[in-house]
Coordinates of C-alpha atoms in Angstrom, one line a residue:
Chain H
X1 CA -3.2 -38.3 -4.6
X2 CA -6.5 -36.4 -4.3
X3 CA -5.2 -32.6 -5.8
X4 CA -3.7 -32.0 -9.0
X5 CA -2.2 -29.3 -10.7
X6 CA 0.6 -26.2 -10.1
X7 CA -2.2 -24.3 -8.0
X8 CA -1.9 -26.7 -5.3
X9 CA 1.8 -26.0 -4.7
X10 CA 1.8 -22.9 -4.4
X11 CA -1.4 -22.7 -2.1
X12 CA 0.5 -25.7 0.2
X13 CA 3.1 -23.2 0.2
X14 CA 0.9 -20.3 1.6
X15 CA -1.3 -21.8 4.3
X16 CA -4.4 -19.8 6.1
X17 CA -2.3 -19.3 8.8
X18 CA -4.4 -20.7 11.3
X19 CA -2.2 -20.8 15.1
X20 CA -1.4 -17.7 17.0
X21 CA 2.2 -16.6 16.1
X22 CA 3.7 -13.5 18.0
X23 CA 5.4 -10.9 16.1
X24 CA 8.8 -10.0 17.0
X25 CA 10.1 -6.6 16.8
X26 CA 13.5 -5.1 16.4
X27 CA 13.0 -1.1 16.8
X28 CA 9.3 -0.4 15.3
X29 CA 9.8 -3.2 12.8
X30 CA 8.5 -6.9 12.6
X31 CA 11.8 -9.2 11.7
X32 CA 9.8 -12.5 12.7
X33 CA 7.0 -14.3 14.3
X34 CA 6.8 -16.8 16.7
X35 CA 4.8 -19.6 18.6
X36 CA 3.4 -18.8 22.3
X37 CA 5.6 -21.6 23.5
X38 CA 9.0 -20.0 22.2
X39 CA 7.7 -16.4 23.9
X40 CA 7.1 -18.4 27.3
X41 CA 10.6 -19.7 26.9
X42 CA 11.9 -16.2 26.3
X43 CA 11.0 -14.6 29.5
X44 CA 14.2 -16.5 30.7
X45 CA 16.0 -13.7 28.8
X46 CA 14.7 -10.5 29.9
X47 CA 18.1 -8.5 29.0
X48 CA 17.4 -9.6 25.5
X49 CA 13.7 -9.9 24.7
X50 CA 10.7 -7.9 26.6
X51 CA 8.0 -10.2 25.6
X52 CA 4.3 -9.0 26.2
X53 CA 1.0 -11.1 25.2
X54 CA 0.7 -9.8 21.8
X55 CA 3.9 -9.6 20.8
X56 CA 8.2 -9.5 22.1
X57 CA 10.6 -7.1 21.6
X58 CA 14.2 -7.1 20.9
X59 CA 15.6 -5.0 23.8
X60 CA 16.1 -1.4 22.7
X61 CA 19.9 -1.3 24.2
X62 CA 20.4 -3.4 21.9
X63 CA 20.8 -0.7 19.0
X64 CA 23.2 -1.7 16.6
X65 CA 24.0 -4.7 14.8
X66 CA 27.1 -6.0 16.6
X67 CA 24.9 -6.5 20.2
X68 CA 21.9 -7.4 19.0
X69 CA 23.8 -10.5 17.2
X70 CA 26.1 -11.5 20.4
X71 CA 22.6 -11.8 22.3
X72 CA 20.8 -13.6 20.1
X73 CA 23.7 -16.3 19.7
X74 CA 23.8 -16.1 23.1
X75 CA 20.2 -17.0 23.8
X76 CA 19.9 -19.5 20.8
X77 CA 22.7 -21.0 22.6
X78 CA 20.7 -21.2 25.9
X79 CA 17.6 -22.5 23.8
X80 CA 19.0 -24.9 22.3
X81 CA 20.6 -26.7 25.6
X82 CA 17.4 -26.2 27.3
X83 CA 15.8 -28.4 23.8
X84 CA 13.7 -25.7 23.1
X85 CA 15.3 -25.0 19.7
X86 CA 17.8 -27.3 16.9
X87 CA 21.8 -26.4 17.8
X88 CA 23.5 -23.8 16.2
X89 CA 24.3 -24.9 12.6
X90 CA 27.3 -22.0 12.6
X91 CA 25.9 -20.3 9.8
X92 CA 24.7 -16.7 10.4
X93 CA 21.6 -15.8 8.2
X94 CA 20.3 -12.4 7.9
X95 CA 17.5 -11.0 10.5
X96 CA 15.3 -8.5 8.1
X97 CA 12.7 -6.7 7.8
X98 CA 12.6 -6.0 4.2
X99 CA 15.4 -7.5 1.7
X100 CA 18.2 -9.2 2.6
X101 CA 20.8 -6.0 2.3
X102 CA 18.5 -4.2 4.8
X103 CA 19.3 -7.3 7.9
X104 CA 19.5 -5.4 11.5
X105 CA 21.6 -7.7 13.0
X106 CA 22.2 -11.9 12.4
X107 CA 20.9 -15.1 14.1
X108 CA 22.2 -18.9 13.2
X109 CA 20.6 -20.6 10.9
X110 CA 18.8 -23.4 12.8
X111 CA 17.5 -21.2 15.1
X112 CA 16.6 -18.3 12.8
X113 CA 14.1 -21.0 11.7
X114 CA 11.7 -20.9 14.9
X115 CA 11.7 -17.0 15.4
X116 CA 10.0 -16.9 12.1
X117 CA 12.8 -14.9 10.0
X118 CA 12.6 -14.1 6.7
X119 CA 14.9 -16.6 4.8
X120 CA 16.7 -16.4 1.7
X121 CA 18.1 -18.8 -1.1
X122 CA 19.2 -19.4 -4.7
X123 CA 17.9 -22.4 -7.0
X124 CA 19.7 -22.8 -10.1
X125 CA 17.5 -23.9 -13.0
X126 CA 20.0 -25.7 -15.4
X127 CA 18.5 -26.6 -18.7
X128 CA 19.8 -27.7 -22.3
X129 CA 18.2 -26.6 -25.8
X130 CA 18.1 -29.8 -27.8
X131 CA 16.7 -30.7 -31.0
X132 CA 13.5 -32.2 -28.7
X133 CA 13.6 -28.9 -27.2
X134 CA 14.0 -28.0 -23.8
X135 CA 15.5 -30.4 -21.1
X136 CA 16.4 -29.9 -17.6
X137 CA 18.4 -31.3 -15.4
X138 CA 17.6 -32.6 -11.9
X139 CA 19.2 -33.9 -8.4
X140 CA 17.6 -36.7 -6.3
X141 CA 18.2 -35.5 -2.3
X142 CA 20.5 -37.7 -1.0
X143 CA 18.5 -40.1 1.6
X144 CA 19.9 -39.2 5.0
X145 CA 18.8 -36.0 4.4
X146 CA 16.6 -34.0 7.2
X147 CA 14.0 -32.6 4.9
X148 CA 12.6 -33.8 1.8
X149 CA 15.0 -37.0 1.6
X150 CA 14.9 -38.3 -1.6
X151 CA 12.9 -35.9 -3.8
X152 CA 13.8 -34.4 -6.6
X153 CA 15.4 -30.8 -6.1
X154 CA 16.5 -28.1 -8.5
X155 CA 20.1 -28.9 -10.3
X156 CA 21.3 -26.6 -7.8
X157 CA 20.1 -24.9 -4.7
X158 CA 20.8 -23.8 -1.2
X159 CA 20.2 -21.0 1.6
X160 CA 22.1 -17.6 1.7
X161 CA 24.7 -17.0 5.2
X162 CA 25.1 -13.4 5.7
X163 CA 28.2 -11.8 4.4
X164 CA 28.4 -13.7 1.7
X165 CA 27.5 -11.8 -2.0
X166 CA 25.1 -13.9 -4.0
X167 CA 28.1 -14.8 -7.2
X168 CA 30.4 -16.1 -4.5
X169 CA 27.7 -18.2 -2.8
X170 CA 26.3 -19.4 -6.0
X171 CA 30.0 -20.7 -7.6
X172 CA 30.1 -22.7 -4.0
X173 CA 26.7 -24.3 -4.7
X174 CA 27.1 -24.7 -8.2
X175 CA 30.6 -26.4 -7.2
X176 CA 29.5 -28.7 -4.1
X177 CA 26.1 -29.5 -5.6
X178 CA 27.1 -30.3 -9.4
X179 CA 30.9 -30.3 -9.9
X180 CA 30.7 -26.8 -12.2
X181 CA 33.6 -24.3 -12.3
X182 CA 32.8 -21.1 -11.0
X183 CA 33.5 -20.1 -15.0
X184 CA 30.1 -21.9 -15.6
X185 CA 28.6 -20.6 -12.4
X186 CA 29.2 -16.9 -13.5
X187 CA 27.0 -17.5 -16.9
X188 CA 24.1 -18.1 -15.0
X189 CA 21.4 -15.5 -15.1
X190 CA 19.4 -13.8 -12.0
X191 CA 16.0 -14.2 -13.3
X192 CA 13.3 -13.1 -10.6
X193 CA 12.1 -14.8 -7.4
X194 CA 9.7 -16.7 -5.9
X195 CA 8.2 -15.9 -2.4
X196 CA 5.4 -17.0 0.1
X197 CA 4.8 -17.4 3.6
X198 CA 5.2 -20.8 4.8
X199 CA 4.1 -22.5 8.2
X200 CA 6.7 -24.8 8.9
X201 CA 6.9 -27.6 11.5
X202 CA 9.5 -25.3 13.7
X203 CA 7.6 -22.1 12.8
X204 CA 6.1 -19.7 10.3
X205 CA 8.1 -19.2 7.7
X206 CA 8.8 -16.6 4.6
X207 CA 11.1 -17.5 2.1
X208 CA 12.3 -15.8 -1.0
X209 CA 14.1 -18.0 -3.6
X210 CA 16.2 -15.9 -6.1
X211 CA 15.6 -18.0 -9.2
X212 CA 18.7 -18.4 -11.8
X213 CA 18.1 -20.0 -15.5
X214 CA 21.9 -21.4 -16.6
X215 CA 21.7 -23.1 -20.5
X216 CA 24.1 -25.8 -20.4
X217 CA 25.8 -27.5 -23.3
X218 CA 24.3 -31.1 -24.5
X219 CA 27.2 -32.8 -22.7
X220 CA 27.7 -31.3 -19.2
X221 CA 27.5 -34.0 -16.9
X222 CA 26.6 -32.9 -13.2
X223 CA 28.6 -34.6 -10.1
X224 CA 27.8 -34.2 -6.3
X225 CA 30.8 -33.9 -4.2
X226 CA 29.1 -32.9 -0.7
X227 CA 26.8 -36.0 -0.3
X228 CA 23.6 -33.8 -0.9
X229 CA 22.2 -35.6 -3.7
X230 CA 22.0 -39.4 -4.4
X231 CA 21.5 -39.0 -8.1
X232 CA 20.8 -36.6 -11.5
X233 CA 18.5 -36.9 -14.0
X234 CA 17.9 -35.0 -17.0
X235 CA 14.4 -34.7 -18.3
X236 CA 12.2 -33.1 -21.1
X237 CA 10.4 -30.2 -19.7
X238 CA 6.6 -31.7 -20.8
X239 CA 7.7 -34.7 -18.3
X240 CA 9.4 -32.0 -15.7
X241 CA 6.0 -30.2 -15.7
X242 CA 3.9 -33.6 -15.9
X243 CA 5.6 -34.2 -12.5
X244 CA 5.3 -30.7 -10.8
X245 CA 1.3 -31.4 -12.0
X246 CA 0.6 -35.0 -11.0
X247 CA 3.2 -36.2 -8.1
X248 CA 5.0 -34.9 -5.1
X249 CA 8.2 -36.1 -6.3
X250 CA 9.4 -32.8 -5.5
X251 CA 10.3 -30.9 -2.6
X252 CA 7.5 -28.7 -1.7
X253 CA 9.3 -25.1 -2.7
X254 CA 11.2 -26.4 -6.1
X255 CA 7.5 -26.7 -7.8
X256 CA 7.2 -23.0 -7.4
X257 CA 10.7 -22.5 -9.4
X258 CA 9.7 -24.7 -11.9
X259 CA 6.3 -23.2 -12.3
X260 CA 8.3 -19.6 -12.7
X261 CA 10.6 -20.9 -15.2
X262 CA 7.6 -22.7 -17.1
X263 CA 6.3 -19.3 -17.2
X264 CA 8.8 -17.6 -18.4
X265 CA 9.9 -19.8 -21.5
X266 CA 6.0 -19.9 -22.9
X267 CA 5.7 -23.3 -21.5
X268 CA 2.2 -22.0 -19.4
X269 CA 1.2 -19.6 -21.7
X270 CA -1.5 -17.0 -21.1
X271 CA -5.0 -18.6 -21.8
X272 CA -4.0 -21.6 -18.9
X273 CA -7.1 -20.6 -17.1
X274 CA -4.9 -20.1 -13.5
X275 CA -2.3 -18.0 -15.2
X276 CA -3.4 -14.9 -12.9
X277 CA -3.4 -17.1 -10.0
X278 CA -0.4 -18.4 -11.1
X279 CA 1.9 -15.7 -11.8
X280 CA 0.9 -13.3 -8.5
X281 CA 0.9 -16.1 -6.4
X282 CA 4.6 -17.3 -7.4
X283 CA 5.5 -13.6 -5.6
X284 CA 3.8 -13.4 -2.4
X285 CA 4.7 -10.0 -0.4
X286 CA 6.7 -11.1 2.7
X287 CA 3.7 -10.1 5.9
X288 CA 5.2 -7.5 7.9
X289 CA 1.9 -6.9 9.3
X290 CA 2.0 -6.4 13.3
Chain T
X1 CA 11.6 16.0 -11.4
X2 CA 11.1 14.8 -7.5
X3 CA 12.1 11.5 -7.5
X4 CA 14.0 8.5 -9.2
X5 CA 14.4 4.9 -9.5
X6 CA 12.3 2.1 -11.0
X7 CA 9.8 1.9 -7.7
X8 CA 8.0 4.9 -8.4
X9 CA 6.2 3.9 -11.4
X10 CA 4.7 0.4 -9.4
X11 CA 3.6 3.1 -6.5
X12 CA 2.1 5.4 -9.4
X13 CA 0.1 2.0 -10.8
X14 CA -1.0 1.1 -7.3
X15 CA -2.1 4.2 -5.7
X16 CA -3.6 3.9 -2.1
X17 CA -7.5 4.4 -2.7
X18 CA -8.5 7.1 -1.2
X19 CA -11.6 7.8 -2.8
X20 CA -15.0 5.3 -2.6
X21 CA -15.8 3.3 -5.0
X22 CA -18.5 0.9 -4.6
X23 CA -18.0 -2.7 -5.4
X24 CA -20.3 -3.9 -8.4
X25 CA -21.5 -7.6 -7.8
X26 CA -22.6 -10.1 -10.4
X27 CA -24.5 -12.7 -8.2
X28 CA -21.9 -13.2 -5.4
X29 CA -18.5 -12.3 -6.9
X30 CA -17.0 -8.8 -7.3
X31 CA -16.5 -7.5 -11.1
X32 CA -16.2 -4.0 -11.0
X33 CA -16.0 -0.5 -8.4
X34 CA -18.0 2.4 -9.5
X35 CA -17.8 6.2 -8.1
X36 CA -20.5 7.1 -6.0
X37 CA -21.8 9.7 -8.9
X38 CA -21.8 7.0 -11.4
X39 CA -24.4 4.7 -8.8
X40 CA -26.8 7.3 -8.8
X41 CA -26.6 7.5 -12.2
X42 CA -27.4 3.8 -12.5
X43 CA -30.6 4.3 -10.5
X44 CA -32.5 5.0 -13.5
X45 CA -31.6 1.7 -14.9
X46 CA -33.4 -0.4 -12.3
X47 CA -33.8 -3.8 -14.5
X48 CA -30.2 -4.2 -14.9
X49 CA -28.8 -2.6 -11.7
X50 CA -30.4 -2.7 -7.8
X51 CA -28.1 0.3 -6.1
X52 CA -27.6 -0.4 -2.7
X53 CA -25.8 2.2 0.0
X54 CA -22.7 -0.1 -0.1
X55 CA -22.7 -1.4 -2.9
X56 CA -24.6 -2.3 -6.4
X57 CA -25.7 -5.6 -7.8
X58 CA -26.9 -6.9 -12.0
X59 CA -30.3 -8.0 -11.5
X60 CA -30.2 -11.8 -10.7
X61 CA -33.3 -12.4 -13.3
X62 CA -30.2 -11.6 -15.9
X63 CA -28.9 -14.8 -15.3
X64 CA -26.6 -16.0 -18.6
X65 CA -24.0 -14.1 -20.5
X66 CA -26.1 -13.2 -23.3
X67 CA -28.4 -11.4 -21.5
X68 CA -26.3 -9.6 -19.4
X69 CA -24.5 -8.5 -22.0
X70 CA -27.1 -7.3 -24.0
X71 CA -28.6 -5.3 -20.8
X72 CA -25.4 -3.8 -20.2
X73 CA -25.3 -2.7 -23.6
X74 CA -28.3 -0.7 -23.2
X75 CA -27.2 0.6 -19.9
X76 CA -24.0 2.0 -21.2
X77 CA -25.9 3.6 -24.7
X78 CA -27.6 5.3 -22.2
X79 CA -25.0 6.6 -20.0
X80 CA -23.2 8.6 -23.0
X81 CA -26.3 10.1 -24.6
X82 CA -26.8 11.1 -20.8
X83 CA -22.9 12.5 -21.1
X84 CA -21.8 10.2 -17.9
X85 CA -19.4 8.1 -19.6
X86 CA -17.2 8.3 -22.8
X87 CA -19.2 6.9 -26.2
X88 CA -19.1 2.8 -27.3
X89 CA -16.1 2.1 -29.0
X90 CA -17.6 -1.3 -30.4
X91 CA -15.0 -3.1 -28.8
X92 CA -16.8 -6.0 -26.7
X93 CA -14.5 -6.8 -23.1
X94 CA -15.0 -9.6 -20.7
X95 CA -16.5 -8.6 -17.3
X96 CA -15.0 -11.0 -14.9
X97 CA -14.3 -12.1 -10.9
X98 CA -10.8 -13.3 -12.4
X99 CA -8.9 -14.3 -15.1
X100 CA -9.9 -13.3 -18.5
X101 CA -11.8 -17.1 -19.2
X102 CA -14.0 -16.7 -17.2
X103 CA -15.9 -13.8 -17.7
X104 CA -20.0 -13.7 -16.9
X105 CA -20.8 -11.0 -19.7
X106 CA -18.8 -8.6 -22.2
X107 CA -19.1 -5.0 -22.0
X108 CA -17.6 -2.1 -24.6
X109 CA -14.1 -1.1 -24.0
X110 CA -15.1 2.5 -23.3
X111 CA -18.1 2.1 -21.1
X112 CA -16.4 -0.6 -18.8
X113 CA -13.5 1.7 -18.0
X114 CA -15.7 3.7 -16.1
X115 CA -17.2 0.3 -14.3
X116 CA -13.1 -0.6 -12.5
X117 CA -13.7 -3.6 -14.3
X118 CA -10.2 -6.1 -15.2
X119 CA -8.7 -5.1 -18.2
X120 CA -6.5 -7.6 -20.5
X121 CA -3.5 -6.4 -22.2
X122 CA -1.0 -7.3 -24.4
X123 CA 2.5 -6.0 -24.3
X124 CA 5.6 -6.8 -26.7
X125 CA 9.3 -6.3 -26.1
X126 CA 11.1 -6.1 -29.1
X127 CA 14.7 -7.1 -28.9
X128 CA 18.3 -7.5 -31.1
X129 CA 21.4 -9.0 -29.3
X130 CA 24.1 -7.2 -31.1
X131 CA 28.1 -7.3 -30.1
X132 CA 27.3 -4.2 -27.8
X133 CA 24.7 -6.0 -25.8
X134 CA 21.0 -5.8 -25.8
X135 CA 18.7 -3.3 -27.3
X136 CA 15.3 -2.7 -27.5
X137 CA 12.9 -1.4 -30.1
X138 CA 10.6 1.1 -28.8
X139 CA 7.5 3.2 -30.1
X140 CA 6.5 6.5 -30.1
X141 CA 2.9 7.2 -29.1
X142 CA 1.1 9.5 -31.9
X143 CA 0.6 13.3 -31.2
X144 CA -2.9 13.1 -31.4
X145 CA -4.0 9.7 -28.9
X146 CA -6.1 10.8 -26.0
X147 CA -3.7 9.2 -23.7
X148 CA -0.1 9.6 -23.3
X149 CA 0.6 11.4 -26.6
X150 CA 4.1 11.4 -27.7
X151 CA 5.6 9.1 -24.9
X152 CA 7.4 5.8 -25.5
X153 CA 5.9 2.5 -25.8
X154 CA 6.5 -1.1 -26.3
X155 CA 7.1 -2.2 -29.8
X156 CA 3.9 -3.2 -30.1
X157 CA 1.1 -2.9 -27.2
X158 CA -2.5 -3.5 -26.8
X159 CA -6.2 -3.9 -25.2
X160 CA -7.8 -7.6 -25.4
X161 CA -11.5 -7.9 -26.7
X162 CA -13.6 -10.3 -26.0
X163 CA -13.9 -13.4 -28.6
X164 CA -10.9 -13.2 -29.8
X165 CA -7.5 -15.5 -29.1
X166 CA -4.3 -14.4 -27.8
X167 CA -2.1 -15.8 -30.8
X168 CA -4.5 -13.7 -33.4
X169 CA -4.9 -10.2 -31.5
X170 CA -1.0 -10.6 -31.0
X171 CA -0.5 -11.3 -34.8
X172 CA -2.9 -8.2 -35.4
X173 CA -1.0 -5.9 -33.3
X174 CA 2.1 -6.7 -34.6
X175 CA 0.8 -6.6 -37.9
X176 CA -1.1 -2.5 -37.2
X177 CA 1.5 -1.5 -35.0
X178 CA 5.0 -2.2 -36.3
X179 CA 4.3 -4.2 -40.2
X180 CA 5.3 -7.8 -38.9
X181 CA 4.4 -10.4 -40.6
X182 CA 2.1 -13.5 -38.6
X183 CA 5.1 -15.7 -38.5
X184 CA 7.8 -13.6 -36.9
X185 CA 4.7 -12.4 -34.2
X186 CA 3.9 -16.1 -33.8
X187 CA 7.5 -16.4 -32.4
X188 CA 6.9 -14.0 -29.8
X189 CA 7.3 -15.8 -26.4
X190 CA 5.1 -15.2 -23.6
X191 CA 7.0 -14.4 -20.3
X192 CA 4.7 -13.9 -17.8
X193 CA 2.6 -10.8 -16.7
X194 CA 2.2 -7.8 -14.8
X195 CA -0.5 -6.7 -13.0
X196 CA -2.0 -3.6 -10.4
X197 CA -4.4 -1.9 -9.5
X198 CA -5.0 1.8 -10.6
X199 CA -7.3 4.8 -9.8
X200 CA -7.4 6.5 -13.2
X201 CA -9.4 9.6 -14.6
X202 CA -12.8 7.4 -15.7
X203 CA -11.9 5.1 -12.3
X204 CA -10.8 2.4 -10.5
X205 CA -8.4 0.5 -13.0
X206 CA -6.9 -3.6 -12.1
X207 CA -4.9 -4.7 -15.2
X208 CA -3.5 -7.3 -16.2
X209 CA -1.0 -7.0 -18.9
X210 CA 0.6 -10.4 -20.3
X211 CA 4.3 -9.4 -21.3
X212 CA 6.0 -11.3 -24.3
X213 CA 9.7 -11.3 -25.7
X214 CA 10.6 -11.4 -29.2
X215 CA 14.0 -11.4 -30.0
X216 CA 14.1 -9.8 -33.6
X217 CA 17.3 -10.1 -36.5
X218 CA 19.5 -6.5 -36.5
X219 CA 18.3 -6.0 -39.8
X220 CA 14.3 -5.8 -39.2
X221 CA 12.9 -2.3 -39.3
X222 CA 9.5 -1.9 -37.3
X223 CA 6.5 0.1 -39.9
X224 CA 3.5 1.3 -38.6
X225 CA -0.1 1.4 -40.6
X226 CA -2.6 2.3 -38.2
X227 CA -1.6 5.2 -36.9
X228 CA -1.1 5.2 -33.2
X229 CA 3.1 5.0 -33.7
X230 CA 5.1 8.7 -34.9
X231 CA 7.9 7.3 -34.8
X232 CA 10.7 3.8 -33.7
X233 CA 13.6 3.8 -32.1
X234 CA 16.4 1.1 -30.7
X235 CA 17.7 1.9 -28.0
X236 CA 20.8 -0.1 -25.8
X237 CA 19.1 -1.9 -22.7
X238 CA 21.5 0.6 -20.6
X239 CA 19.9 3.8 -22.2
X240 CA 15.8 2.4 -21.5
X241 CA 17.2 1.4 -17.9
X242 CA 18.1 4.8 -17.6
X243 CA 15.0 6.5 -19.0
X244 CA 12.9 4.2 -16.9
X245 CA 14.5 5.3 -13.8
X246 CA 15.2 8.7 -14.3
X247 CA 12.1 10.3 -16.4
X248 CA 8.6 10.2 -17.4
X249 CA 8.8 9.2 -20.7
X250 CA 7.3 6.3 -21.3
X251 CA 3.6 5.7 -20.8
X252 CA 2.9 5.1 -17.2
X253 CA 2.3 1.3 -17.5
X254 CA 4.7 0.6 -20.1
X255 CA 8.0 1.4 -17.6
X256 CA 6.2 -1.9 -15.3
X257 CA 7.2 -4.0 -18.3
X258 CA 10.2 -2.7 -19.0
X259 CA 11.2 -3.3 -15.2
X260 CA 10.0 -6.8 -15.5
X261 CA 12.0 -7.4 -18.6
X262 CA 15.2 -6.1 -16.7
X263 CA 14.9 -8.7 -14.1
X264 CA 14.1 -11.4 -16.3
X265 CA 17.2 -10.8 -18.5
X266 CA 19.4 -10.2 -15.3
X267 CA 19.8 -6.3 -16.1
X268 CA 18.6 -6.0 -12.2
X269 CA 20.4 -8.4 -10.4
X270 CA 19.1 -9.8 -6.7
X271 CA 21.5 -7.0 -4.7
X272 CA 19.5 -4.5 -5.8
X273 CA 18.5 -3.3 -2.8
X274 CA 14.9 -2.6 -4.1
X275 CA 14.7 -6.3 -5.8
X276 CA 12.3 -7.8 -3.5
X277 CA 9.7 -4.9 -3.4
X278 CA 10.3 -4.4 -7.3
X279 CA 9.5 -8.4 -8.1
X280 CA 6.5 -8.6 -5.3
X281 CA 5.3 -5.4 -6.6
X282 CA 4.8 -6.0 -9.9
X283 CA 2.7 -8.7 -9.5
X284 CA 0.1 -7.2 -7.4
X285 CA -3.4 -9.7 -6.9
X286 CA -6.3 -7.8 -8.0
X287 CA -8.4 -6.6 -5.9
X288 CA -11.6 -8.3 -5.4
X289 CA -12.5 -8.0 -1.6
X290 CA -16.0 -6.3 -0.7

């Protein structure tokens, strides 16, 4: 390891965006940005995307949310056999230009991820007050998984589907993930977010975490039940930190949750001499620049 | 009043800038933006300050802090008995490319608000759980201050000199501003920060104010000595939610703090549709481009 420090994280997570990516318009809005490659392969669809060598554009007929969706499922459909793009997960995630209330229309998951959309998530920090002070507890990815296999991941986290509200999505994480009842999930509170824009290996990338903070007694015991994580581990927060710091054990984005939560509870405290690099650069504005 | 909502007051901290200001350069790195008049004004200080059409730059012969602090001293004497800036306070503040370690000279309080250089704050929220929920202790700004008279404030609020740590100009603060002692301040927690960048009366304004909780007993009563506070009040959370949103009340930047407070605590929840703008916004880099 040649870097240390939070810093590094969060700059890993906000690359000089160095390749051309083309933004992608819906109406006189950019949703998304993509790679050349992915425009070529769009001029196959002209009834859906006009693309032009600065930039594509959803087709204007397409004016409300219900079409606009059909097409693009139909053409991630049509990308996908031609192996241009991963299949269709089946979940429908929001395409926005601002927050996540404000989507114009939605696009499946999988493929959402090479047009460059803005993505959106919850991670659950779940921590216990103890006489040694603060602990926190942490999952282990499960090894088969496609990204980030065994790392260590929040206690809880996972991607928001459209039409789903953010309780009900976070008792089925909190559920699947750790084996809480949705009475436990509900005590969690909405804390903030995290945000940058990511490069990706299937495309650019901005992503907004919602961050939650959830206190849980000294004897809750986690336990998986969809084969997502291998393992839990409960840690004091000097040795969670140590980690974020010093090793890549984590996936790449949970650093910046941890950093935000260290943060908040006056673990980093104001004379760390990258606090003002720290704290604006855990909330990145999403680009929406043409 | 025109409008509403919690927004407004992060577009009323982080106007666009339509006036020029001219950057002011300590050897290569951006400290400070001066009106135009102010530059001319600094031609007749041509040992401390070459004045270029674009731009101004310290002399590079002033080459430590000490002396650069000293020759800025002299500068800004000069400057009020001239009547271009507001008279020396005595209070020395770090002139710096970014955080507040690592400033390259001090310069009075008084005199550097007309020089757009970063400011340092301190901001307290004062806080009792009760059985109805929340509430927060609040001040009201003295009739006779030369800004914001009368308006509400944070418990306890205030400017950072140079020299001095954050743990003992807290403890001072609390101790002037609402009569607590040094070991209830030293359990104030800090939370993070907010930050923009302002064009104010004396000019171009980037703060930094670094936010702390204190979560007081029901029974402790807030007592001003130094005579900045009229009066205290405890208010529900609900009731400075409201006030935030709906009226000018508070001083400008104190509302930024409030807002940050009511998404730390979960007051304003993710589905707001104005979460993501309201959590990027507060955090805004400073500025310190060209």
């Amino acid at each position: 390891m040649n870097e240390c420090g939070y810093l590094r994280h969060l700059r890993a997570c906000n690359p000089p965006v160095t390749e051309p990516f083309l933004p992608w318009y819906i109406e006189d809005q950019v949703v998304g940005r993509v790679r050349p490659a992915l425009a070529e392969a769009l001029r196959a669809h002209p009834e859906v995307f006009r693309v032009e060598a600065t930039h594509l554009v959803l087709n204007p007929a397409l004016d409300d949310f219900e079409s606009r969706s059909r097409a693009l499922a139909r053409v991630g459909e049509a990308l996908a056999q031609a192996g241009v793009v991963t299949p269709p997960m089946g979940e429908p995630y929001p395409v926005s230009p601002g927050g996540r209330e404000e989507a114009l229309c939605v696009m499946d998951r999988a493929v959402a991820a090479w047009f460059g959309v803005r993505s959106f998530g919850q991670h659950l920090n779940g921590y216990v007050r103890t006489e040694r002070g603060v602990e926190m507890w942490l999952g282990r990815r499960a090894r088969d998984r496609l990204v980030y296999p065994g790392r260590l991941d929040q206690l809880v986290a996972g991607g928001l589907p459209w039409g789903v509200s953010l309780e009900e999505n976070l008792r089925k994480e909190c559920m699947e993930e750790a084996g809480m009842a949705p009475e436990l999930a509900d005590r969690a509170v909405p804390v903030g977010l995290v945000s940058y824009n990511r490069v990706a290996e299937r495309g650019y990338r901005p992503d907004v975490l919602y961050c939650y903070d959830l206190e849980l007694s000294p004897d809750f015991e986690p336990r998986n039940s969809d084969g997502e994580v291998e393992s839990f581990i409960r840690l004091p927060l000097d040795e969670v930190a140590r980690l974020v710091r010093q090793t890549d054990e984590f996936k790449l984005n949970c650093n910046l949750v941890i950093v935000d939560f260290l943060i908040r509870h006056g673990h980093i405290t104001p004379d760390h001499p990258e606090y003002l690099a720290l704290a604006t650069g855990l909330r990145q504005p999403l680009r929406n620049d043409p």
